[in-house]
Tab-separated table of C-alpha atoms and ligand atoms in Angstrom:
chain	number	residue	atom	x	y	z
Q	1	UNK	CA	15.458	-45.660	25.740
Q	2	UNK	CA	18.772	-45.709	27.557
Q	3	UNK	CA	21.630	-44.212	25.583
Q	4	UNK	CA	24.038	-43.873	28.515
Q	5	UNK	CA	27.532	-45.268	28.276
Q	6	UNK	CA	28.624	-47.851	30.869
Q	7	UNK	CA	29.604	-46.620	34.350
Q	8	UNK	CA	32.963	-44.873	34.618
Q	9	UNK	CA	35.836	-47.010	35.787
Q	10	UNK	CA	37.476	-46.392	39.107
Q	11	UNK	CA	41.265	-46.152	38.797
Q	12	UNK	CA	42.162	-46.034	42.441
Q	13	UNK	CA	40.643	-45.076	45.769
Q	14	UNK	CA	42.636	-43.868	48.747
Q	15	UNK	CA	42.228	-41.410	51.598
Q	16	UNK	CA	38.717	-40.321	50.619
Q	17	UNK	CA	39.883	-39.223	47.189
Q	18	UNK	CA	39.259	-41.560	44.278
Q	19	UNK	CA	40.272	-40.852	40.731
Q	20	UNK	CA	38.245	-41.608	37.638
Q	21	UNK	CA	39.700	-41.403	34.134
Q	22	UNK	CA	37.372	-39.446	31.818
Q	23	UNK	CA	39.821	-39.644	28.927
Q	24	UNK	CA	43.477	-40.358	28.281
Q	25	UNK	CA	44.401	-36.946	29.737
Q	26	UNK	CA	41.294	-36.014	31.718
Q	27	UNK	CA	40.892	-37.132	35.307
Q	28	UNK	CA	38.184	-36.609	37.899
Q	29	UNK	CA	39.635	-36.355	41.422
Q	30	UNK	CA	36.549	-37.098	43.517
Q	31	UNK	CA	36.515	-35.078	46.749
Q	32	UNK	CA	39.978	-33.593	46.196
Q	33	UNK	CA	38.836	-30.132	47.422
Q	34	UNK	CA	36.289	-31.341	49.959
Q	35	UNK	CA	38.281	-30.496	53.095
Q	36	UNK	CA	38.989	-26.941	51.964
Q	37	UNK	CA	35.570	-26.269	50.424
Q	38	UNK	CA	34.535	-23.832	53.146
Q	39	UNK	CA	37.723	-21.784	52.699
Q	40	UNK	CA	37.303	-21.809	48.919
Q	41	UNK	CA	33.750	-20.471	49.229
Q	42	UNK	CA	34.969	-17.732	51.603
Q	43	UNK	CA	37.654	-16.769	49.070
Q	44	UNK	CA	35.059	-16.670	46.265
Q	45	UNK	CA	32.937	-14.321	48.401
Q	46	UNK	CA	35.940	-11.981	48.785
Q	47	UNK	CA	36.562	-12.022	45.029
Q	48	UNK	CA	32.878	-11.332	44.302
Q	49	UNK	CA	32.855	-8.413	46.774
Q	50	UNK	CA	35.392	-6.682	44.472
Q	51	UNK	CA	34.266	-7.992	41.075
Q	52	UNK	CA	30.605	-9.036	41.405
Q	53	UNK	CA	28.992	-11.946	39.561
Q	54	UNK	CA	27.267	-10.746	36.405
Q	55	UNK	CA	25.486	-12.216	33.385
Q	56	UNK	CA	27.502	-11.589	30.245
Q	57	UNK	CA	26.231	-11.550	26.665
Q	58	UNK	CA	27.669	-13.912	24.064
Q	59	UNK	CA	28.654	-12.790	20.532
Q	60	UNK	CA	25.359	-14.276	19.270
Q	61	UNK	CA	23.492	-11.845	21.535
Q	62	UNK	CA	22.198	-14.211	24.232
Q	63	UNK	CA	22.615	-13.435	27.909
Q	64	UNK	CA	24.288	-16.344	29.696
Q	65	UNK	CA	22.165	-18.093	32.355
Q	66	UNK	CA	25.396	-18.679	34.277
Q	67	UNK	CA	26.772	-15.611	36.090
Q	68	UNK	CA	30.547	-15.221	36.278
Q	69	UNK	CA	33.439	-13.319	37.771
Q	70	UNK	CA	37.217	-13.719	37.617
Q	71	UNK	CA	40.377	-13.311	39.628
Q	72	UNK	CA	44.033	-13.378	38.668
Q	73	UNK	CA	46.097	-11.455	36.113
Q	74	UNK	CA	43.436	-11.723	33.421
Q	75	UNK	CA	39.773	-12.733	33.295
Q	76	UNK	CA	37.629	-14.378	30.634
Q	77	UNK	CA	34.976	-12.013	29.275
Q	78	UNK	CA	32.414	-12.041	26.483
Q	79	UNK	CA	30.285	-9.390	24.799
Q	80	UNK	CA	28.732	-8.754	21.363
Q	81	UNK	CA	32.232	-8.426	19.835
Q	82	UNK	CA	33.584	-11.798	20.983
Q	83	UNK	CA	35.328	-13.758	23.726
Q	84	UNK	CA	38.713	-12.831	25.176
Q	85	UNK	CA	40.893	-12.603	28.252
Q	86	UNK	CA	41.197	-9.080	29.653
Q	87	UNK	CA	43.230	-7.626	32.540
Q	88	UNK	CA	40.388	-5.176	33.279
Q	89	UNK	CA	36.965	-6.048	34.668
Q	90	UNK	CA	34.526	-4.387	32.221
Q	91	UNK	CA	32.001	-3.861	35.050
Q	92	UNK	CA	34.306	-2.028	37.474
Q	93	UNK	CA	36.893	-0.692	35.018
Q	94	UNK	CA	39.533	-1.945	37.460
Q	95	UNK	CA	41.894	-4.940	37.478
Q	96	UNK	CA	40.395	-8.285	38.558
Q	97	UNK	CA	41.103	-9.141	42.205
Q	98	UNK	CA	44.315	-11.118	42.742
Q	99	UNK	CA	44.108	-14.890	42.845
Q	100	UNK	CA	43.808	-16.043	46.478
Q	101	UNK	CA	46.744	-18.205	47.579
Q	102	UNK	CA	44.475	-21.162	48.445
Q	103	UNK	CA	43.229	-21.113	44.820
Q	104	UNK	CA	46.725	-21.179	43.343
Q	105	UNK	CA	47.809	-23.940	45.768
Q	106	UNK	CA	44.801	-26.118	44.997
Q	107	UNK	CA	45.286	-25.730	41.227
Q	108	UNK	CA	48.951	-26.701	41.399
Q	109	UNK	CA	48.313	-29.663	43.742
Q	110	UNK	CA	45.430	-31.026	41.652
Q	111	UNK	CA	47.358	-30.665	38.375
Q	112	UNK	CA	50.296	-32.419	40.014
Q	113	UNK	CA	48.060	-35.286	41.175
Q	114	UNK	CA	46.936	-35.664	37.551
Q	115	UNK	CA	50.500	-35.701	36.225
Q	116	UNK	CA	50.790	-32.079	35.058
Q	117	UNK	CA	53.699	-30.726	37.040
Q	118	UNK	CA	54.333	-27.114	38.101
Q	119	UNK	CA	51.028	-25.771	36.729
Q	120	UNK	CA	50.821	-22.078	37.613
Q	121	UNK	CA	47.476	-20.551	36.570
Q	122	UNK	CA	47.310	-16.851	35.717
Q	123	UNK	CA	43.521	-16.749	35.220
Q	124	UNK	CA	40.662	-18.010	37.329
Q	125	UNK	CA	37.055	-18.007	36.122
Q	126	UNK	CA	34.277	-18.485	38.685
Q	127	UNK	CA	30.852	-19.600	37.415
Q	128	UNK	CA	27.687	-19.335	39.505
Q	129	UNK	CA	24.657	-21.496	38.707
Q	130	UNK	CA	21.206	-21.122	40.196
Q	131	UNK	CA	18.629	-23.866	39.435
Q	132	UNK	CA	17.819	-23.763	35.712
Q	133	UNK	CA	21.189	-22.298	34.694
Q	134	UNK	CA	23.144	-24.297	32.099
Q	135	UNK	CA	26.208	-24.119	29.918
Q	136	UNK	CA	25.829	-25.316	26.345
Q	137	UNK	CA	28.464	-27.448	24.624
Q	138	UNK	CA	31.653	-25.525	23.855
Q	139	UNK	CA	35.424	-25.741	23.658
Q	140	UNK	CA	37.760	-23.567	25.739
Q	141	UNK	CA	40.093	-22.110	23.139
Q	142	UNK	CA	40.735	-18.505	24.129
Q	143	UNK	CA	43.941	-19.451	25.946
Q	144	UNK	CA	47.228	-18.847	24.145
Q	145	UNK	CA	48.816	-22.252	24.651
Q	146	UNK	CA	46.716	-25.445	24.776
Q	147	UNK	CA	49.659	-27.370	26.272
Q	148	UNK	CA	48.665	-26.142	29.740
Q	149	UNK	CA	45.927	-28.088	31.523
Q	150	UNK	CA	42.710	-26.646	32.959
Q	151	UNK	CA	41.747	-27.449	36.559
Q	152	UNK	CA	38.080	-27.236	37.593
Q	153	UNK	CA	36.561	-27.325	41.098
Q	154	UNK	CA	32.863	-27.946	41.788
Q	155	UNK	CA	31.174	-26.571	44.927
Q	156	UNK	CA	27.580	-26.650	46.173
Q	157	UNK	CA	24.743	-28.368	44.347
Q	158	UNK	CA	25.556	-31.356	42.157
Q	159	UNK	CA	25.493	-30.975	38.374
Q	160	UNK	CA	25.531	-33.229	35.357
Q	161	UNK	CA	28.649	-32.476	33.394
Q	162	UNK	CA	28.391	-33.129	29.657
Q	163	UNK	CA	31.554	-34.525	28.177
Q	164	UNK	CA	31.666	-34.881	24.413
Q	165	UNK	CA	34.405	-35.403	21.844
Q	166	UNK	CA	36.625	-33.570	19.394
Q	167	UNK	CA	33.724	-32.320	17.303
Q	168	UNK	CA	30.375	-30.923	18.467
Q	169	UNK	CA	28.375	-33.774	16.949
Q	170	UNK	CA	30.252	-36.459	18.926
Q	171	UNK	CA	28.305	-38.508	21.443
Q	172	UNK	CA	28.068	-36.856	24.871
Q	173	UNK	CA	28.670	-38.644	28.149
Q	174	UNK	CA	26.929	-37.476	31.330
Q	175	UNK	CA	29.153	-37.317	34.410
Q	176	UNK	CA	27.778	-36.218	37.803
Q	177	UNK	CA	30.017	-33.653	39.548
Q	178	UNK	CA	29.498	-33.073	43.255
Q	179	UNK	CA	30.717	-30.711	45.977
Q	180	UNK	CA	34.497	-30.988	46.359
Q	181	UNK	CA	35.173	-32.687	43.014
Q	182	UNK	CA	38.147	-31.529	40.962
Q	183	UNK	CA	38.690	-32.295	37.270
Q	184	UNK	CA	41.961	-31.823	35.395
Q	185	UNK	CA	42.024	-31.690	31.586
Q	186	UNK	CA	45.087	-31.515	29.398
Q	187	UNK	CA	46.989	-32.813	26.410
Q	188	UNK	CA	44.794	-34.421	23.758
Q	189	UNK	CA	41.655	-33.933	25.908
Q	190	UNK	CA	42.181	-30.181	26.274
Q	191	UNK	CA	39.885	-29.243	23.357
Q	192	UNK	CA	37.079	-31.672	24.176
Q	193	UNK	CA	33.552	-30.260	23.763
Q	194	UNK	CA	31.887	-29.975	27.169
Q	195	UNK	CA	28.971	-28.318	28.950
Q	196	UNK	CA	26.746	-28.437	32.015
Q	197	UNK	CA	23.143	-29.677	32.072
Q	198	UNK	CA	20.461	-27.354	33.473
Q	199	UNK	CA	20.979	-27.248	37.267
Q	200	UNK	CA	18.338	-29.087	39.313
Q	201	UNK	CA	16.686	-27.485	42.335
Q	202	UNK	CA	18.247	-28.250	45.683
Q	203	UNK	CA	19.599	-26.869	48.920
Q	204	UNK	CA	23.263	-27.426	49.683
Q	205	UNK	CA	24.175	-27.315	53.412
Q	206	UNK	CA	27.124	-24.972	52.820
Q	207	UNK	CA	25.873	-22.614	50.064
Q	208	UNK	CA	22.150	-23.187	49.597
Q	209	UNK	CA	20.504	-23.279	46.165
Q	210	UNK	CA	23.678	-22.636	44.171
Q	211	UNK	CA	26.518	-24.308	42.376
Q	212	UNK	CA	29.908	-22.639	42.053
Q	213	UNK	CA	32.544	-23.802	39.617
Q	214	UNK	CA	36.063	-22.447	39.614
Q	215	UNK	CA	38.351	-23.081	36.633
Q	216	UNK	CA	42.069	-22.357	36.704
Q	217	UNK	CA	43.788	-21.582	33.453
Q	218	UNK	CA	47.089	-20.457	32.016
Q	219	UNK	CA	45.708	-17.889	29.563
Q	220	UNK	CA	48.783	-15.796	28.675
I	301	MD3	C1	37.079	-29.819	29.402
I	301	MD3	N1	32.760	-24.659	33.093
I	301	MD3	O1	33.924	-22.311	32.468
I	301	MD3	S1	34.170	-27.148	34.348
I	301	MD3	C2	33.931	-23.194	31.590
I	301	MD3	O2	31.091	-26.536	35.497
I	301	MD3	C3	33.265	-24.479	31.872
I	301	MD3	O3	31.100	-24.411	35.101
I	301	MD3	C4	31.989	-25.800	33.454
I	301	MD3	O4	33.181	-25.286	31.013
I	301	MD3	C5	31.365	-25.578	34.802
I	301	MD3	O5	34.485	-23.061	30.489
I	301	MD3	C6	32.731	-27.076	33.370
I	301	MD3	C7	35.007	-28.453	33.581
I	301	MD3	C8	35.847	-28.120	32.399
I	301	MD3	C9	36.476	-26.907	32.278
I	301	MD3	C10	37.314	-26.679	31.204
I	301	MD3	C11	37.533	-27.641	30.241
I	301	MD3	C12	36.028	-29.063	31.438
I	301	MD3	C13	36.873	-28.843	30.363
I	301	MD3	C14	38.411	-27.452	29.154
I	301	MD3	C15	38.621	-28.435	28.243
I	301	MD3	C16	37.939	-29.622	28.352
I	302	FE	FE1	34.511	-24.718	29.357
């Protein structure tokens, strides 16, 4: 039985970047980061050389299948006691590496293209998926002020993004995200339940059997 919703509508297409409205204040900028993908991956490698990817444990006691690291003033962390933003990497005991300039520029440009002007992220969470890794439905609500948007960049293997509603039980839409895609979420769509379907096997020409997702946030 097919339970999919109709195909997403295309708002506009120009210069290799098309934009797709996912909600009233959520927009997918297809290919927005494609030209700088190689530089973004190189910057992620530099971040991970200082603060390595690791599998964190959620408050319910499960180890995440997604590995993560952070850069910027604060990083998102989880352990048995809860979720929070912290200026110190719990693995190294040192501050997170600074946010690379090409990250900050991309976040501001993408937010601007989506109508959120002068977005200046102070936190950047990098997720790494190997085939089989997934992210169950959740809301991002550890940031202080939900007025700021979140910008997300997908690199490497394609994934099926799960995009729900205001409450967990709401119907979920499946949206494919591919290498170079950028999504910006804000306003009334900021607290939408979302997740990522279990990553399929594959081999991406730039980064092999991996997917990287970078999210830029204003946490403080
Ligand atoms: C919708 N990451 O790190 S990015 C996360 O692909 C996270 O790794 C996913 O969800 C990933 O928290 C999805 C897209 C995204 C990020 C933040 C959102 C969608 C969002 C915040 C509010 C609503
Ligand atoms: Fe999230």
